[in-house]
Amino acid sequence: MKLILLLAALLIVGLLVNQQLNQGTAADAERAAEASGSSQVPEVPTKPGDVPQFEKDMNSFMEDEAAKQQKQLDQATQ
C-alpha cells in the first residue's frame, strides 16, 4: 500500500514538473517573437535552385537584425 502511494505521489510530482517546464518554453518563444518586432524571417527553400536567393535573404535579414540590436545598445548606453 505504501508503495502504491509513493508511486502515485511520484507520478503527480512528475506531471507537475513537466507542466511547469512546458509553460516556460512557450512563454520564452512568445517573448522572443515579440522582441524580434515586425521583421520577417526568410522562408527555408524547398527547391535546390532557391538556395542562392535564400542565402541573400538570410544575409540581409542578419544584417538588419544586427543593426537593430546595435541601435538598441546605443540607445541603452546613452
CSV table of N, CA, C and O in Angstrom, one decimal, residues 1-49:
chain,number,residue,atom,x,y,z
A,1,MET,N,0.8,-1.2,0.0
A,1,MET,CA,0.0,0.0,0.0
A,1,MET,C,0.9,1.3,0.0
A,1,MET,O,0.6,2.2,-0.7
A,2,LYS,N,1.9,1.2,0.8
A,2,LYS,CA,2.8,2.4,0.9
A,2,LYS,C,3.5,2.6,-0.5
A,2,LYS,O,3.7,3.7,-0.9
A,3,LEU,N,3.8,1.5,-1.1
A,3,LEU,CA,4.5,1.6,-2.4
A,3,LEU,C,3.6,2.2,-3.5
A,3,LEU,O,4.0,3.0,-4.3
A,4,ILE,N,2.3,1.9,-3.5
A,4,ILE,CA,1.3,2.4,-4.4
A,4,ILE,C,1.2,3.9,-4.1
A,4,ILE,O,1.2,4.7,-5.1
A,5,LEU,N,1.1,4.3,-2.9
A,5,LEU,CA,1.0,5.8,-2.6
A,5,LEU,C,2.3,6.5,-3.0
A,5,LEU,O,2.2,7.6,-3.5
A,6,LEU,N,3.4,5.9,-2.8
A,6,LEU,CA,4.7,6.5,-3.2
A,6,LEU,C,4.7,6.7,-4.7
A,6,LEU,O,5.1,7.7,-5.2
A,7,LEU,N,4.3,5.7,-5.4
A,7,LEU,CA,4.3,5.8,-6.9
A,7,LEU,C,3.3,6.8,-7.4
A,7,LEU,O,3.6,7.5,-8.3
A,8,ALA,N,2.1,6.9,-6.8
A,8,ALA,CA,1.1,7.9,-7.1
A,8,ALA,C,1.7,9.3,-6.9
A,8,ALA,O,1.5,10.2,-7.7
A,9,ALA,N,2.3,9.5,-5.7
A,9,ALA,CA,2.9,10.8,-5.4
A,9,ALA,C,4.0,11.2,-6.4
A,9,ALA,O,4.1,12.3,-6.9
A,10,LEU,N,4.8,10.2,-6.7
A,10,LEU,CA,5.9,10.5,-7.7
A,10,LEU,C,5.3,10.8,-9.1
A,10,LEU,O,5.8,11.7,-9.8
A,11,LEU,N,4.3,10.2,-9.5
A,11,LEU,CA,3.6,10.5,-10.8
A,11,LEU,C,3.1,11.9,-10.8
A,11,LEU,O,3.2,12.6,-11.7
A,12,ILE,N,2.4,12.3,-9.7
A,12,ILE,CA,1.8,13.6,-9.6
A,12,ILE,C,2.9,14.7,-9.6
A,12,ILE,O,2.8,15.7,-10.4
A,13,VAL,N,4.0,14.4,-8.9
A,13,VAL,CA,5.1,15.4,-8.9
A,13,VAL,C,5.7,15.5,-10.3
A,13,VAL,O,6.0,16.6,-10.8
A,14,GLY,N,5.9,14.3,-11.0
A,14,GLY,CA,6.5,14.3,-12.3
A,14,GLY,C,5.6,15.1,-13.3
A,14,GLY,O,6.1,15.8,-14.1
A,15,LEU,N,4.3,14.9,-13.2
A,15,LEU,CA,3.4,15.6,-14.1
A,15,LEU,C,3.4,17.1,-13.8
A,15,LEU,O,3.4,17.9,-14.8
A,16,LEU,N,3.5,17.5,-12.6
A,16,LEU,CA,3.6,19.0,-12.3
A,16,LEU,C,4.9,19.6,-12.8
A,16,LEU,O,4.9,20.7,-13.3
A,17,VAL,N,6.0,18.9,-12.6
A,17,VAL,CA,7.3,19.4,-13.1
A,17,VAL,C,7.2,19.5,-14.6
A,17,VAL,O,7.7,20.5,-15.2
A,18,ASN,N,6.7,18.5,-15.3
A,18,ASN,CA,6.6,18.6,-16.7
A,18,ASN,C,5.7,19.7,-17.2
A,18,ASN,O,6.1,20.4,-18.2
A,19,GLN,N,4.6,20.0,-16.5
A,19,GLN,CA,3.8,21.1,-16.9
A,19,GLN,C,4.5,22.4,-16.7
A,19,GLN,O,4.4,23.3,-17.6
A,20,GLN,N,5.2,22.6,-15.6
A,20,GLN,CA,5.9,23.8,-15.4
A,20,GLN,C,7.0,24.1,-16.5
A,20,GLN,O,7.2,25.2,-16.9
A,21,LEU,N,7.7,23.0,-16.8
A,21,LEU,CA,8.8,23.2,-17.8
A,21,LEU,C,8.2,23.5,-19.2
A,21,LEU,O,8.8,24.3,-19.9
A,22,ASN,N,7.1,22.9,-19.6
A,22,ASN,CA,6.5,23.2,-20.9
A,22,ASN,C,5.9,24.6,-20.9
A,22,ASN,O,5.9,25.3,-22.0
A,23,GLN,N,5.4,25.2,-19.8
A,23,GLN,CA,4.9,26.5,-19.8
A,23,GLN,C,6.0,27.5,-20.0
A,23,GLN,O,5.9,28.5,-20.7
A,24,GLY,N,7.2,27.3,-19.5
A,24,GLY,CA,8.3,28.2,-19.6
A,24,GLY,C,8.8,28.3,-21.0
A,24,GLY,O,9.1,29.4,-21.5
A,25,THR,N,8.8,27.2,-21.8
A,25,THR,CA,9.3,27.3,-23.1
A,25,THR,C,8.3,28.0,-24.0
A,25,THR,O,8.8,28.7,-24.9
A,26,ALA,N,7.1,27.9,-23.8
A,26,ALA,CA,6.1,28.6,-24.6
A,26,ALA,C,6.2,30.1,-24.4
A,26,ALA,O,6.1,30.9,-25.3
A,27,ALA,N,6.3,30.5,-23.1
A,27,ALA,CA,6.4,31.9,-22.8
A,27,ALA,C,7.7,32.5,-23.4
A,27,ALA,O,7.7,33.6,-23.9
A,28,ASP,N,8.8,31.7,-23.3
A,28,ASP,CA,10.0,32.2,-23.9
A,28,ASP,C,9.9,32.4,-25.4
A,28,ASP,O,10.4,33.4,-25.9
A,29,ALA,N,9.3,31.5,-26.1
A,29,ALA,CA,9.1,31.6,-27.5
A,29,ALA,C,8.2,32.8,-27.9
A,29,ALA,O,8.5,33.5,-28.8
A,30,GLU,N,7.2,33.1,-27.1
A,30,GLU,CA,6.3,34.2,-27.3
A,30,GLU,C,7.1,35.5,-27.1
A,30,GLU,O,7.0,36.5,-27.9
A,31,ARG,N,7.9,35.6,-26.1
A,31,ARG,CA,8.7,36.8,-25.8
A,31,ARG,C,9.7,37.0,-26.9
A,31,ARG,O,10.0,38.2,-27.3
A,32,ALA,N,10.3,36.0,-27.4
A,32,ALA,CA,11.3,36.1,-28.5
A,32,ALA,C,10.7,36.6,-29.8
A,32,ALA,O,11.2,37.4,-30.5
A,33,ALA,N,9.5,36.1,-30.0
A,33,ALA,CA,8.7,36.6,-31.2
A,33,ALA,C,8.4,38.0,-31.1
A,33,ALA,O,8.4,38.8,-32.1
A,34,GLU,N,8.0,38.5,-29.9
A,34,GLU,CA,7.6,39.9,-29.7
A,34,GLU,C,8.9,40.8,-29.8
A,34,GLU,O,8.8,41.9,-30.3
A,35,ALA,N,10.0,40.3,-29.3
A,35,ALA,CA,11.2,41.1,-29.3
A,35,ALA,C,11.7,41.3,-30.7
A,35,ALA,O,12.4,42.3,-31.0
A,36,SER,N,11.5,40.4,-31.6
A,36,SER,CA,12.0,40.5,-32.9
A,36,SER,C,11.3,41.5,-33.7
A,36,SER,O,11.8,42.0,-34.7
A,37,GLY,N,10.2,42.0,-33.3
A,37,GLY,CA,9.4,43.0,-34.0
A,37,GLY,C,8.7,42.5,-35.2
A,37,GLY,O,8.3,41.4,-35.2
A,38,SER,N,8.6,43.4,-36.2
A,38,SER,CA,7.8,43.1,-37.3
A,38,SER,C,8.7,42.5,-38.5
A,38,SER,O,8.1,42.3,-39.6
A,39,SER,N,9.9,42.2,-38.3
A,39,SER,CA,10.8,41.7,-39.3
A,39,SER,C,10.4,40.3,-39.7
A,39,SER,O,10.0,39.5,-38.8
A,40,GLN,N,10.5,40.0,-40.9
A,40,GLN,CA,10.1,38.7,-41.4
A,40,GLN,C,11.3,37.8,-41.7
A,40,GLN,O,12.2,38.2,-42.3
A,41,VAL,N,11.3,36.7,-41.1
A,41,VAL,CA,12.4,35.7,-41.3
A,41,VAL,C,12.2,35.1,-42.6
A,41,VAL,O,11.1,34.6,-43.0
A,42,PRO,N,13.3,35.0,-43.4
A,42,PRO,CA,13.2,34.3,-44.7
A,42,PRO,C,12.7,32.9,-44.6
A,42,PRO,O,13.2,32.2,-43.7
A,43,GLU,N,11.9,32.4,-45.5
A,43,GLU,CA,11.5,31.0,-45.5
A,43,GLU,C,12.5,30.1,-46.1
A,43,GLU,O,13.2,30.5,-47.0
A,44,VAL,N,12.6,28.9,-45.5
A,44,VAL,CA,13.6,28.0,-45.9
A,44,VAL,C,13.2,27.4,-47.2
A,44,VAL,O,12.1,27.0,-47.4
A,45,PRO,N,14.1,27.4,-48.2
A,45,PRO,CA,13.8,26.9,-49.5
A,45,PRO,C,13.5,25.4,-49.6
A,45,PRO,O,14.1,24.6,-48.8
A,46,THR,N,12.6,25.0,-50.5
A,46,THR,CA,12.3,23.6,-50.6
A,46,THR,C,12.9,23.0,-51.9
A,46,THR,O,12.9,21.8,-52.1
A,47,LYS,N,13.4,23.9,-52.8
A,47,LYS,CA,14.0,23.5,-54.1
A,47,LYS,C,15.5,23.9,-54.0
A,47,LYS,O,15.8,25.0,-53.5
A,48,PRO,N,16.3,23.1,-54.6
A,48,PRO,CA,17.7,23.4,-54.6
A,48,PRO,C,18.1,24.7,-55.3
A,48,PRO,O,19.0,25.4,-54.9
A,49,GLY,N,17.3,25.1,-56.3
A,49,GLY,CA,17.6,26.3,-57.0
A,49,GLY,C,17.3,27.5,-56.3
A,49,GLY,O,17.8,28.6,-56.6
